[in-house]
């Protein structure tokens, strides 16, 4: 099975099987705070092209105008429902739509916002030669990124100077040695990380 065939089959199946979860989550989000159920944000995908990434909304409406980074798991902008959606990665489920549309894959470098992509070096731009993914090794490694940033004097600077370059280095290593079976391993590692 090719990677695209895998993405189409399992994203379509996931959307159908998880439709009750989508409905319940939507009801909880609407009951918990004002605003849309889905959050759409422009991200940079394959070939440096922008696309709209879908997530369940976990913050109060308009929170992304203050900062693009989430500082700590108790960031004041995060709603009560949003805390649990983020904790168990349920907020990422709508990205199955992006995968089905062909804008993303299950595994690949996490798509970044244009603001940070503009800081990439020529070498780092290599992460844009493939489709971004719902999960990758860098995301697993930095699954507690919010808490790391919380304990820094300047979260923005620490992200751009330390975390982002390391993530990109890991993603370039993935691109240089990627395979379908390694993708399956990364998916299982992601599930283990969420459970643990």
PDB file of N, CA, C and O in Angstrom, residues 33-66:
ATOM      1  N   UNK A  33     -17.915  27.149  25.981  1.00  0.00           N
ATOM      2  CA  UNK A  33     -17.500  28.528  25.706  1.00  0.00           C
ATOM      3  C   UNK A  33     -18.071  29.025  24.388  1.00  0.00           C
ATOM      4  O   UNK A  33     -18.486  28.227  23.542  1.00  0.00           O
ATOM      5  N   UNK A  34     -18.064  30.334  24.213  1.00  0.00           N
ATOM      6  CA  UNK A  34     -18.580  30.938  22.981  1.00  0.00           C
ATOM      7  C   UNK A  34     -17.552  30.800  21.865  1.00  0.00           C
ATOM      8  O   UNK A  34     -16.347  30.855  22.100  1.00  0.00           O
ATOM      9  N   UNK A  35     -18.058  30.633  20.643  1.00  0.00           N
ATOM     10  CA  UNK A  35     -17.160  30.540  19.500  1.00  0.00           C
ATOM     11  C   UNK A  35     -17.465  29.334  18.637  1.00  0.00           C
ATOM     12  O   UNK A  35     -18.358  28.531  18.940  1.00  0.00           O
ATOM     13  N   UNK A  36     -16.719  29.226  17.559  1.00  0.00           N
ATOM     14  CA  UNK A  36     -16.898  28.114  16.627  1.00  0.00           C
ATOM     15  C   UNK A  36     -16.360  26.812  17.225  1.00  0.00           C
ATOM     16  O   UNK A  36     -15.495  26.824  18.095  1.00  0.00           O
ATOM     17  N   UNK A  37     -16.865  25.699  16.722  1.00  0.00           N
ATOM     18  CA  UNK A  37     -16.385  24.383  17.156  1.00  0.00           C
ATOM     19  C   UNK A  37     -15.000  24.115  16.574  1.00  0.00           C
ATOM     20  O   UNK A  37     -14.084  23.690  17.276  1.00  0.00           O
ATOM     21  N   UNK A  38     -14.851  24.398  15.281  1.00  0.00           N
ATOM     22  CA  UNK A  38     -13.575  24.170  14.609  1.00  0.00           C
ATOM     23  C   UNK A  38     -12.736  25.439  14.570  1.00  0.00           C
ATOM     24  O   UNK A  38     -13.254  26.539  14.389  1.00  0.00           O
ATOM     25  N   UNK A  39     -11.452  25.258  14.752  1.00  0.00           N
ATOM     26  CA  UNK A  39     -10.494  26.355  14.655  1.00  0.00           C
ATOM     27  C   UNK A  39      -9.703  26.145  13.370  1.00  0.00           C
ATOM     28  O   UNK A  39      -9.178  25.060  13.122  1.00  0.00           O
ATOM     29  N   UNK A  40      -9.631  27.168  12.547  1.00  0.00           N
ATOM     30  CA  UNK A  40      -8.891  27.089  11.294  1.00  0.00           C
ATOM     31  C   UNK A  40      -7.718  28.050  11.345  1.00  0.00           C
ATOM     32  O   UNK A  40      -7.889  29.205  11.698  1.00  0.00           O
ATOM     33  N   UNK A  41      -6.554  27.554  11.002  1.00  0.00           N
ATOM     34  CA  UNK A  41      -5.356  28.398  11.027  1.00  0.00           C
ATOM     35  C   UNK A  41      -4.512  28.133   9.787  1.00  0.00           C
ATOM     36  O   UNK A  41      -4.314  26.980   9.389  1.00  0.00           O
ATOM     37  N   UNK A  42      -4.013  29.191   9.194  1.00  0.00           N
ATOM     38  CA  UNK A  42      -3.163  29.061   8.018  1.00  0.00           C
ATOM     39  C   UNK A  42      -1.807  28.478   8.424  1.00  0.00           C
ATOM     40  O   UNK A  42      -1.150  28.991   9.329  1.00  0.00           O
ATOM     41  N   UNK A  43      -1.430  27.392   7.776  1.00  0.00           N
ATOM     42  CA  UNK A  43      -0.124  26.760   8.019  1.00  0.00           C
ATOM     43  C   UNK A  43       0.590  26.591   6.688  1.00  0.00           C
ATOM     44  O   UNK A  43      -0.018  26.698   5.615  1.00  0.00           O
ATOM     45  N   UNK A  44       1.876  26.301   6.767  1.00  0.00           N
ATOM     46  CA  UNK A  44       2.677  26.129   5.560  1.00  0.00           C
ATOM     47  C   UNK A  44       2.871  24.644   5.292  1.00  0.00           C
ATOM     48  O   UNK A  44       3.325  23.901   6.163  1.00  0.00           O
ATOM     49  N   UNK A  45       2.507  24.218   4.088  1.00  0.00           N
ATOM     50  CA  UNK A  45       2.597  22.809   3.732  1.00  0.00           C
ATOM     51  C   UNK A  45       3.647  22.520   2.685  1.00  0.00           C
ATOM     52  O   UNK A  45       4.619  23.281   2.529  1.00  0.00           O
ATOM     53  N   UNK A  46       3.439  21.440   1.958  1.00  0.00           N
ATOM     54  CA  UNK A  46       4.379  20.991   0.932  1.00  0.00           C
ATOM     55  C   UNK A  46       4.607  22.084  -0.111  1.00  0.00           C
ATOM     56  O   UNK A  46       3.694  22.800  -0.489  1.00  0.00           O
ATOM     57  N   UNK A  47       5.852  22.200  -0.546  1.00  0.00           N
ATOM     58  CA  UNK A  47       6.258  23.186  -1.553  1.00  0.00           C
ATOM     59  C   UNK A  47       6.007  24.621  -1.111  1.00  0.00           C
ATOM     60  O   UNK A  47       5.756  25.503  -1.941  1.00  0.00           O
ATOM     61  N   UNK A  48       6.045  24.834   0.220  1.00  0.00           N
ATOM     62  CA  UNK A  48       5.922  26.181   0.776  1.00  0.00           C
ATOM     63  C   UNK A  48       4.562  26.821   0.481  1.00  0.00           C
ATOM     64  O   UNK A  48       4.444  28.041   0.395  1.00  0.00           O
ATOM     65  N   UNK A  49       3.538  25.979   0.323  1.00  0.00           N
ATOM     66  CA  UNK A  49       2.189  26.480   0.035  1.00  0.00           C
ATOM     67  C   UNK A  49       1.352  26.538   1.314  1.00  0.00           C
ATOM     68  O   UNK A  49       1.408  25.623   2.137  1.00  0.00           O
ATOM     69  N   UNK A  50       0.572  27.592   1.449  1.00  0.00           N
ATOM     70  CA  UNK A  50      -0.288  27.747   2.622  1.00  0.00           C
ATOM     71  C   UNK A  50      -1.568  26.923   2.470  1.00  0.00           C
ATOM     72  O   UNK A  50      -2.077  26.746   1.365  1.00  0.00           O
ATOM     73  N   UNK A  51      -2.067  26.426   3.584  1.00  0.00           N
ATOM     74  CA  UNK A  51      -3.354  25.743   3.610  1.00  0.00           C
ATOM     75  C   UNK A  51      -3.996  25.968   4.973  1.00  0.00           C
ATOM     76  O   UNK A  51      -3.331  26.396   5.918  1.00  0.00           O
ATOM     77  N   UNK A  52      -5.291  25.698   5.073  1.00  0.00           N
ATOM     78  CA  UNK A  52      -6.003  25.865   6.338  1.00  0.00           C
ATOM     79  C   UNK A  52      -6.000  24.547   7.113  1.00  0.00           C
ATOM     80  O   UNK A  52      -6.527  23.539   6.636  1.00  0.00           O
ATOM     81  N   UNK A  53      -5.398  24.566   8.287  1.00  0.00           N
ATOM     82  CA  UNK A  53      -5.354  23.393   9.156  1.00  0.00           C
ATOM     83  C   UNK A  53      -6.560  23.437  10.091  1.00  0.00           C
ATOM     84  O   UNK A  53      -6.906  24.484  10.621  1.00  0.00           O
ATOM     85  N   UNK A  54      -7.192  22.273  10.284  1.00  0.00           N
ATOM     86  CA  UNK A  54      -8.380  22.187  11.128  1.00  0.00           C
ATOM     87  C   UNK A  54      -8.042  21.570  12.488  1.00  0.00           C
ATOM     88  O   UNK A  54      -7.308  20.588  12.570  1.00  0.00           O
ATOM     89  N   UNK A  55      -8.597  22.170  13.519  1.00  0.00           N
ATOM     90  CA  UNK A  55      -8.505  21.629  14.872  1.00  0.00           C
ATOM     91  C   UNK A  55      -9.824  21.907  15.585  1.00  0.00           C
ATOM     92  O   UNK A  55     -10.574  22.801  15.185  1.00  0.00           O
ATOM     93  N   UNK A  56     -10.073  21.157  16.658  1.00  0.00           N
ATOM     94  CA  UNK A  56     -11.166  21.550  17.536  1.00  0.00           C
ATOM     95  C   UNK A  56     -10.681  22.756  18.330  1.00  0.00           C
ATOM     96  O   UNK A  56      -9.537  22.784  18.795  1.00  0.00           O
ATOM     97  N   UNK A  57     -11.529  23.749  18.482  1.00  0.00           N
ATOM     98  CA  UNK A  57     -11.144  24.961  19.207  1.00  0.00           C
ATOM     99  C   UNK A  57     -10.924  24.640  20.688  1.00  0.00           C
ATOM    100  O   UNK A  57     -11.800  24.073  21.331  1.00  0.00           O
ATOM    101  N   UNK A  58      -9.767  25.028  21.202  1.00  0.00           N
ATOM    102  CA  UNK A  58      -9.437  24.775  22.610  1.00  0.00           C
ATOM    103  C   UNK A  58      -9.185  26.063  23.392  1.00  0.00           C
ATOM    104  O   UNK A  58      -8.926  26.013  24.588  1.00  0.00           O
ATOM    105  N   UNK A  59      -9.240  27.196  22.702  1.00  0.00           N
ATOM    106  CA  UNK A  59      -8.993  28.477  23.360  1.00  0.00           C
ATOM    107  C   UNK A  59     -10.195  29.399  23.207  1.00  0.00           C
ATOM    108  O   UNK A  59     -11.058  29.178  22.347  1.00  0.00           O
ATOM    109  N   UNK A  60     -10.229  30.425  24.017  1.00  0.00           N
ATOM    110  CA  UNK A  60     -11.273  31.437  23.896  1.00  0.00           C
ATOM    111  C   UNK A  60     -11.134  32.124  22.541  1.00  0.00           C
ATOM    112  O   UNK A  60     -10.038  32.243  22.002  1.00  0.00           O
ATOM    113  N   UNK A  61     -12.235  32.552  21.997  1.00  0.00           N
ATOM    114  CA  UNK A  61     -12.249  33.173  20.673  1.00  0.00           C
ATOM    115  C   UNK A  61     -11.305  34.368  20.616  1.00  0.00           C
ATOM    116  O   UNK A  61     -11.291  35.216  21.502  1.00  0.00           O
ATOM    117  N   UNK A  62     -10.482  34.442  19.568  1.00  0.00           N
ATOM    118  CA  UNK A  62      -9.564  35.562  19.373  1.00  0.00           C
ATOM    119  C   UNK A  62      -8.247  35.443  20.113  1.00  0.00           C
ATOM    120  O   UNK A  62      -7.415  36.355  20.063  1.00  0.00           O
ATOM    121  N   UNK A  63      -8.015  34.315  20.790  1.00  0.00           N
ATOM    122  CA  UNK A  63      -6.795  34.156  21.592  1.00  0.00           C
ATOM    123  C   UNK A  63      -5.521  34.132  20.759  1.00  0.00           C
ATOM    124  O   UNK A  63      -4.451  34.505  21.238  1.00  0.00           O
ATOM    125  N   UNK A  64      -5.636  33.704  19.490  1.00  0.00           N
ATOM    126  CA  UNK A  64      -4.432  33.590  18.663  1.00  0.00           C
ATOM    127  C   UNK A  64      -3.868  34.942  18.234  1.00  0.00           C
ATOM    128  O   UNK A  64      -2.783  35.020  17.655  1.00  0.00           O
ATOM    129  N   UNK A  65      -4.606  36.021  18.522  1.00  0.00           N
ATOM    130  CA  UNK A  65      -4.096  37.351  18.191  1.00  0.00           C
ATOM    131  C   UNK A  65      -3.075  37.819  19.221  1.00  0.00           C
ATOM    132  O   UNK A  65      -2.319  38.755  18.973  1.00  0.00           O
ATOM    133  N   UNK A  66      -3.048  37.153  20.381  1.00  0.00           N
ATOM    134  CA  UNK A  66      -2.135  37.542  21.459  1.00  0.00           C
ATOM    135  C   UNK A  66      -0.778  36.876  21.318  1.00  0.00           C
ATOM    136  O   UNK A  66       0.257  37.504  21.478  1.00  0.00           O
TER     137      UNK A  66
END
